Amino acid sequence: MSIKEKNILDIYIFLNIFFIFTNYIYNIQVPFIILLTLLLLLTTIKPKFKININFNEILFLNLGIVFFISAILSSDMDDAMKYSIGFFCLIINMIIFSRKNEINYQKIEKYILFFSSIHVFATIIYQIYPDIIRKLLPLFLRGSDLTRNIFEFNNNKINCGITPIQSLNAFYISCFIMIIFVNLIKNKNKKVLNICFLIIGYIALFLASKRGVLLANIVSSFYTFSYDKYKNKKLSILTILKSSLIIIIISFIGYVFISKYIPSALNIFNRFNQSDMTTGRSNIYKIVLSKFFDTNIILGAGLFSSRSILKVNIGVISDVHNIYIQLLVEMGIYGLISFLITIIIIYSKFIKVKINKYNNKLLDYALYFITLFILYGLTGNDLFDLTMSSIYFFMIAIVFSIIRKEKI
């Protein structure tokens, strides 16, 4: 790779992560993703350039085509087509990026940690000194986004940080937790520091009051830890007990700190005790699924058609908050099966990858976030959000890059 190509790739990496953590401010997602795709293509298309697509990439391209077909069938074709174009560009980015052999993954780690830490500390400061963040909010949010943020904080005790919605804030905080947790299990010299930062990350996540993301992070942590120790042949009952004890201690310290200094954050537990654990989502699932057989069960009703269904039935435009149900209704049996097969293939590749000094930490990052993404999909709409999907495909690219090197 030439120096020019390396420079372009470095610019691409920075812009991509910058986009992930700031696009809600200027809200030009699709044009920016297209620009990133063109930038990445500059490092790829050369004389005698040949396209060589493998089976793993075909699975994702098929998923991109499913989104395009669903957009064509959609009653809201404008928004659906914009999203499907952005989604397909993310897949192209992933395929090209995974073929680059000289990527500085340390830069990716540092960029994600830097931008995500801004959201973590903004969330905590908002809870302790709300006036400070309120003065800064107009720099990040405008109009209805600003109004929603303040309303959620004042009326519902939900801390959105400097973002318009709690799910996005929780997503950014999760990126911070992912980086810190992986460094905790990899870096023996900075365990105390990493534990402190992990506690801070979970405090911020509690403040965001997003239960699905909280549980997904906990499960992802255990799964990544078990995978890491298993691959390194260090998994034992004692190791599991030690790690469980650390998690319990971190949780206890975090709870004591919140109880004493930020008692309003304990509002999240009140939400757990509500009669409907999903705060109305079970009703949403029933309504959407009841319309499934009224549509094309093979190809679905079309991308974002669930919003129209919910508007007619409950008078509110809402997402389904379950990517699997949304895939089934909007993209049919074929769309859901395509996505599930792709997930299964990715996890099967993890098992075959051999641990070495190069890929050790990278695999943990990828596994953590992919697991988080899939689990959060049970109560969220991360697959139908270009911001969250962007970093998901970033992690898939890491896996594919390692798979290609090991010829799995």
C-alpha positions as MATLAB code, in Angstrom:
seq = 'MSIKEKNILDIYIFLNIFFIFTNYIYNIQVPFIILLTLLLLLTTIKPKFKININFNEILFLNLGIVFFISAILSSDMDDAMKYSIGFFCLIINMIIFSRKNEINYQKIEKYILFFSSIHVFATIIYQIYPDIIRKLLPLFLRGSDLTRNIFEFNNNKINCGITPIQSLNAFYISCFIMIIFVNLIKNKNKKVLNICFLIIGYIALFLASKRGVLLANIVSSFYTFSYDKYKNKKLSILTILKSSLIIIIISFIGYVFISKYIPSALNIFNRFNQSDMTTGRSNIYKIVLSKFFDTNIILGAGLFSSRSILKVNIGVISDVHNIYIQLLVEMGIYGLISFLITIIIIYSKFIKVKINKYNNKLLDYALYFITLFILYGLTGNDLFDLTMSSIYFFMIAIVFSIIRKEKI';
ca = [
       0.000    0.000    0.000;
       1.392    3.397   -1.009;
       1.792    6.337    1.390;
      -1.046    8.136   -0.398;
      -3.364    5.170    0.077;
      -2.433    4.923    3.768;
      -3.194    8.617    4.253;
      -6.559    8.270    2.537;
      -7.340    5.224    4.678;
      -6.410    7.111    7.870;
      -8.694    9.978    6.821;
     -11.469    7.476    6.094;
     -11.116    5.861    9.536;
     -11.273    9.211   11.327;
     -14.216   10.511    9.273;
     -16.109    7.251    9.705;
     -15.843    7.266   13.495;
     -16.425   11.035   13.593;
     -19.615   10.439   11.576;
     -20.783    7.671   13.910;
     -20.522    9.885   16.990;
     -21.677   13.226   15.570;
     -24.088   12.655   12.665;
     -27.146   13.393   14.830;
     -25.953   17.021   14.966;
     -26.070   17.743   11.216;
     -28.340   14.849   10.167;
     -26.956   14.121    6.677;
     -26.410   10.416    7.163;
     -26.835    8.999    3.659;
     -24.795   11.656    1.759;
     -21.974   11.286    4.297;
     -21.965    7.483    3.984;
     -21.848    7.771    0.185;
     -18.912   10.195    0.513;
     -17.082    7.716    2.766;
     -17.696    4.930    0.254;
     -16.239    7.010   -2.585;
     -13.241    7.909   -0.407;
     -12.584    4.244    0.335;
     -12.938    3.329   -3.334;
     -10.025    5.687   -4.111;
      -7.726    3.239   -2.312;
      -9.140    0.242   -4.146;
      -9.875    0.828   -7.821;
      -6.662    0.552   -9.842;
      -5.630   -0.596  -13.336;
      -6.463   -4.289  -13.831;
      -8.765   -4.129  -10.826;
     -10.740   -7.353  -10.342;
     -13.791   -7.989   -8.221;
     -13.484  -11.197   -6.224;
     -16.422  -11.760   -3.866;
     -16.367  -14.631   -1.369;
     -19.276  -16.480    0.261;
     -19.258  -14.375    3.456;
     -19.567  -11.182    1.434;
     -22.304  -12.651   -0.770;
     -24.420  -13.186    2.351;
     -24.216   -9.483    3.224;
     -24.749   -8.341   -0.360;
     -27.864  -10.500   -0.392;
     -29.011   -8.699    2.759;
     -28.405   -5.359    1.041;
     -30.515   -6.479   -1.930;
     -33.279   -7.550    0.467;
     -33.322   -3.995    1.866;
     -33.543   -2.554   -1.666;
     -36.470   -4.801   -2.600;
     -38.174   -3.934    0.674;
     -37.681   -0.217   -0.046;
     -39.352   -0.622   -3.454;
     -42.339   -2.344   -1.815;
     -42.583    0.302    0.912;
     -45.458    2.761    1.183;
     -42.877    5.272    2.409;
     -40.515    4.806   -0.531;
     -38.534    8.047   -0.110;
     -37.286    7.344    3.420;
     -37.012    3.619    2.750;
     -34.927    4.092   -0.390;
     -32.603    6.579    1.331;
     -32.041    4.119    4.147;
     -31.487    1.137    1.838;
     -28.889    3.118   -0.164;
     -27.065    4.031    3.051;
     -27.284    0.431    4.279;
     -25.916   -0.962    1.007;
     -23.043    1.553    1.063;
     -22.162    0.369    4.585;
     -21.912   -3.184    3.248;
     -19.631   -2.023    0.405;
     -17.512   -0.136    2.958;
     -17.272   -3.263    5.090;
     -16.176   -5.454    2.164;
     -13.510   -3.011    0.956;
     -12.251   -2.182    4.452;
     -11.860   -5.863    5.355;
      -9.446   -6.282    2.419;
      -6.993   -3.680    3.680;
      -3.893   -5.298    5.163;
      -2.227   -2.296    6.792;
      -4.951   -0.825    8.966;
      -3.950    0.930   12.167;
      -6.480   -0.620   14.535;
      -4.995    1.249   17.496;
      -6.238    4.475   15.926;
      -9.733    3.018   15.651;
      -9.623    2.073   19.331;
      -8.411    5.535   20.385;
     -10.962    7.393   18.247;
     -13.879    5.333   19.574;
     -12.672    5.764   23.163;
     -12.237    9.529   22.758;
     -15.633   10.262   21.204;
     -17.562    7.826   23.400;
     -15.974    9.232   26.579;
     -17.406   12.657   25.706;
     -20.912   11.173   25.862;
     -20.173    9.254   29.060;
     -18.976   12.304   30.985;
     -21.627   14.586   29.451;
     -24.294   12.185   30.749;
     -22.864   12.154   34.277;
     -22.353   15.936   34.379;
     -25.918   16.438   33.101;
     -27.218   14.501   36.107;
     -25.082   16.324   38.693;
     -24.965   19.827   37.164;
     -27.859   19.976   34.668;
     -27.568   23.730   34.095;
     -24.082   23.321   32.608;
     -25.234   20.827   29.976;
     -28.446   22.756   29.244;
     -26.329   25.757   28.268;
     -24.278   23.568   25.930;
     -27.174   21.600   24.411;
     -27.994   24.198   21.687;
     -24.526   23.505   20.240;
     -25.543   19.883   19.591;
     -29.338   19.868   19.299;
     -31.974   22.051   17.694;
     -35.734   22.268   17.408;
     -37.687   19.167   18.385;
     -34.485   17.273   19.284;
     -33.573   19.870   21.898;
     -37.127   19.974   23.233;
     -37.282   16.176   23.493;
     -33.982   15.979   25.359;
     -35.037   18.511   27.995;
     -38.538   17.030   28.301;
     -37.184   13.518   28.893;
     -34.802   14.789   31.573;
     -37.323   16.977   33.405;
     -40.450   14.836   33.125;
     -39.327   11.221   32.713;
     -35.984   11.392   34.556;
     -34.281    9.975   31.453;
     -30.793   11.272   30.703;
     -30.108   11.552   26.964;
     -26.781   13.313   27.486;
     -26.064   15.581   24.526;
     -28.044   13.384   22.098;
     -31.714   13.652   21.082;
     -32.797   10.182   22.315;
     -31.793    7.814   25.119;
     -31.133    4.817   22.824;
     -28.450    6.729   20.924;
     -26.860    7.924   24.158;
     -26.876    4.367   25.548;
     -25.310    3.131   22.312;
     -22.423    5.617   22.578;
     -21.889    4.733   26.238;
     -21.822    1.037   25.275;
     -18.936    1.743   22.886;
     -17.006    3.208   25.824;
     -17.804    0.193   28.016;
     -16.707   -2.172   25.234;
     -13.269   -0.541   24.897;
     -12.702   -0.412   28.664;
     -13.904   -3.966   29.308;
     -11.716   -5.524   26.614;
      -8.712   -3.587   27.929;
      -9.565   -4.781   31.440;
      -9.306   -8.455   30.475;
      -6.258   -7.864   28.270;
      -4.141   -5.364   30.184;
      -2.907   -6.679   33.539;
      -0.997   -3.497   34.387;
      -3.960   -1.106   34.475;
      -6.704   -3.198   36.055;
      -7.591   -0.735   38.830;
      -7.788    2.173   36.378;
      -9.900    0.165   33.922;
     -12.240   -1.013   36.702;
     -12.752    2.621   37.755;
     -13.562    3.653   34.185;
     -15.855    0.637   33.787;
     -17.806    1.729   36.871;
     -18.075    5.234   35.404;
     -19.328    3.756   32.127;
     -22.028    1.702   33.831;
     -23.097    4.671   35.959;
     -23.639    6.630   32.743;
     -25.550    3.685   31.253;
     -27.799    3.536   34.334;
     -28.509    7.239   33.908;
     -29.567    6.643   30.304;
     -32.231    4.249   31.698;
     -32.068    1.879   28.733;
     -32.650   -1.557   30.241;
     -32.239   -3.555   27.049;
     -28.819   -2.045   26.390;
     -27.777   -2.538   30.021;
     -28.609   -6.253   29.963;
     -27.048   -6.673   26.515;
     -23.781   -5.161   27.805;
     -23.690   -7.499   30.795;
     -24.284  -10.592   28.646;
     -21.781   -9.402   26.021;
     -19.171   -8.935   28.752;
     -19.579  -12.480   30.075;
     -19.688  -13.975   26.588;
     -16.571  -12.104   25.456;
     -14.713  -12.988   28.649;
     -15.606  -16.687   28.318;
     -14.614  -16.720   24.647;
     -11.311  -14.993   25.384;
     -10.349  -17.392   28.173;
     -11.546  -20.437   26.237;
      -9.500  -19.495   23.188;
      -6.464  -18.905   25.373;
      -7.171  -22.162   27.285;
      -7.501  -20.272   30.579;
     -11.163  -20.892   31.307;
     -11.796  -22.577   34.663;
     -14.361  -22.531   37.449;
     -12.000  -20.372   39.524;
     -11.623  -17.884   36.668;
     -15.386  -17.649   36.228;
     -15.902  -17.136   39.974;
     -13.206  -14.446   40.108;
     -14.687  -12.558   37.171;
     -18.205  -12.893   38.618;
     -16.937  -11.471   41.918;
     -15.363   -8.515   40.103;
     -18.655   -7.799   38.292;
     -20.578   -7.989   41.595;
     -18.099   -5.637   43.317;
     -18.262   -3.163   40.421;
     -22.074   -3.291   40.491;
     -22.174   -2.781   44.270;
     -19.754    0.161   44.235;
     -21.659    1.718   41.360;
     -24.986    1.259   43.157;
     -23.663    2.777   46.401;
     -22.202    5.753   44.526;
     -25.438    6.360   42.611;
     -27.574    5.986   45.766;
     -25.514    8.590   47.615;
     -24.697   11.145   44.932;
     -27.219   10.618   42.099;
     -30.351    9.095   43.709;
     -32.603   10.125   40.809;
     -30.724    7.651   38.601;
     -32.353    4.783   40.515;
     -35.480    5.613   38.522;
     -34.416    2.796   36.201;
     -35.376    0.223   38.863;
     -38.854    1.730   39.105;
     -39.229    1.089   35.400;
     -38.306   -2.576   35.969;
     -41.210   -2.859   38.416;
     -43.838   -1.592   35.991;
     -46.651   -3.996   35.151;
     -45.478   -4.106   31.539;
     -41.762   -4.905   31.530;
     -41.419   -3.649   27.964;
     -43.355   -0.405   28.626;
     -45.933   -1.169   25.937;
     -43.728   -3.024   23.481;
     -45.521   -6.349   23.859;
     -48.647   -4.601   22.568;
     -46.656   -3.202   19.638;
     -45.386   -6.699   18.791;
     -48.927   -8.127   18.800;
     -50.272   -5.399   16.533;
     -47.455   -5.684   13.999;
     -47.447   -9.502   13.927;
     -51.239   -9.593   13.511;
     -50.792   -7.813   10.157;
     -48.052  -10.171    8.938;
     -50.362  -12.611    7.142;
     -52.157   -9.714    5.443;
     -48.945   -8.958    3.538;
     -46.571  -10.834    1.238;
     -45.178  -13.345    3.746;
     -42.147  -14.071    1.538;
     -40.965  -10.490    0.881;
     -42.918   -8.605    3.538;
     -44.894   -5.370    3.530;
     -41.946   -3.108    2.738;
     -39.304   -1.216    4.696;
     -40.720    1.011    7.484;
     -44.288   -0.208    6.794;
     -44.567   -1.024   10.511;
     -44.667    2.697   11.241;
     -47.839    3.045    9.162;
     -49.380   -0.012   10.846;
     -48.728    1.416   14.306;
     -49.931    4.889   13.351;
     -53.280    3.454   12.240;
     -53.681    1.194   15.290;
     -52.265    3.238   18.183;
     -52.067    6.707   16.668;
     -48.304    7.004   17.120;
     -45.501    6.674   14.567;
     -43.105    4.243   16.222;
     -40.516    1.628   15.388;
     -41.193   -1.973   16.381;
     -38.283   -2.084   18.875;
     -37.448   -5.640   17.857;
     -35.378   -6.039   14.703;
     -36.408   -9.677   14.228;
     -40.135   -8.952   14.248;
     -39.541   -5.884   12.084;
     -37.519   -7.945    9.588;
     -40.254  -10.581    9.439;
     -43.093   -8.118    8.861;
     -41.279   -5.685    6.558;
     -38.999   -8.075    4.634;
     -40.839  -11.340    5.032;
     -39.583  -14.812    5.782;
     -36.783  -14.424    3.242;
     -35.450  -11.258    4.901;
     -35.492  -12.711    8.410;
     -33.864  -15.996    7.348;
     -31.189  -14.108    5.367;
     -30.241  -12.091    8.449;
     -30.258  -15.105   10.803;
     -28.090  -17.192    8.462;
     -25.610  -14.314    8.226;
     -25.398  -14.113   12.042;
     -24.880  -17.868   12.381;
     -22.099  -17.849    9.770;
     -20.284  -15.004   11.568;
     -20.355  -16.822   14.906;
     -19.201  -20.070   13.309;
     -16.168  -18.198   11.946;
     -15.268  -16.969   15.439;
     -14.914  -20.553   16.623;
     -12.453  -21.385   13.841;
     -10.211  -18.327   14.221;
      -6.887  -18.995   15.930;
      -5.769  -16.514   18.587;
      -2.480  -14.701   17.994;
      -0.828  -11.434   19.052;
      -2.245   -9.595   16.041;
      -5.919  -10.452   16.369;
      -6.314  -11.159   20.103;
      -7.859   -7.844   21.187;
      -9.552   -7.221   17.828;
     -11.581  -10.414   18.083;
     -12.767   -9.475   21.570;
     -13.910   -6.051   20.355;
     -15.729   -7.583   17.413;
     -17.378  -10.330   19.460;
     -18.466   -7.910   22.195;
     -20.112   -5.450   19.847;
     -21.662   -7.992   17.482;
     -23.186   -9.790   20.485;
     -24.380   -6.466   21.909;
     -25.919   -5.528   18.559;
     -27.770   -8.831   18.204;
     -29.058   -8.891   21.807;
     -30.137   -5.247   21.814;
     -32.088   -6.052   18.656;
     -34.562   -7.969   20.849;
     -35.793   -4.701   22.388;
     -34.341   -2.025   20.098;
     -34.090   -1.030   16.452;
     -30.309   -0.908   15.963;
     -30.397   -2.606   12.529;
     -32.685    0.159   11.285;
     -30.435    2.971   12.488;
     -27.511    3.875   10.220;
     -25.440    5.194   13.129;
     -25.580    1.922   15.053;
     -25.265   -0.172   11.894;
     -22.113    1.751   10.907;
     -20.030    0.517   13.825;
     -21.609   -2.958   13.520;
     -20.256   -3.273    9.976;
     -16.951   -1.840   11.190;
     -16.655   -4.806   13.563;
     -17.740   -7.281   10.878;
     -14.957   -5.911    8.667;
     -12.431   -6.755   11.407;
     -13.700  -10.341   11.530;
     -13.637  -10.706    7.742;
     -10.117   -9.275    7.596;
      -8.868  -11.917   10.048;
     -10.820  -14.677    8.286;
      -9.248  -13.734    4.956;
      -5.735  -13.813    6.419;
      -6.304  -17.231    7.966;
      -8.148  -18.469    4.856;
     -11.104  -19.785    6.848;
];
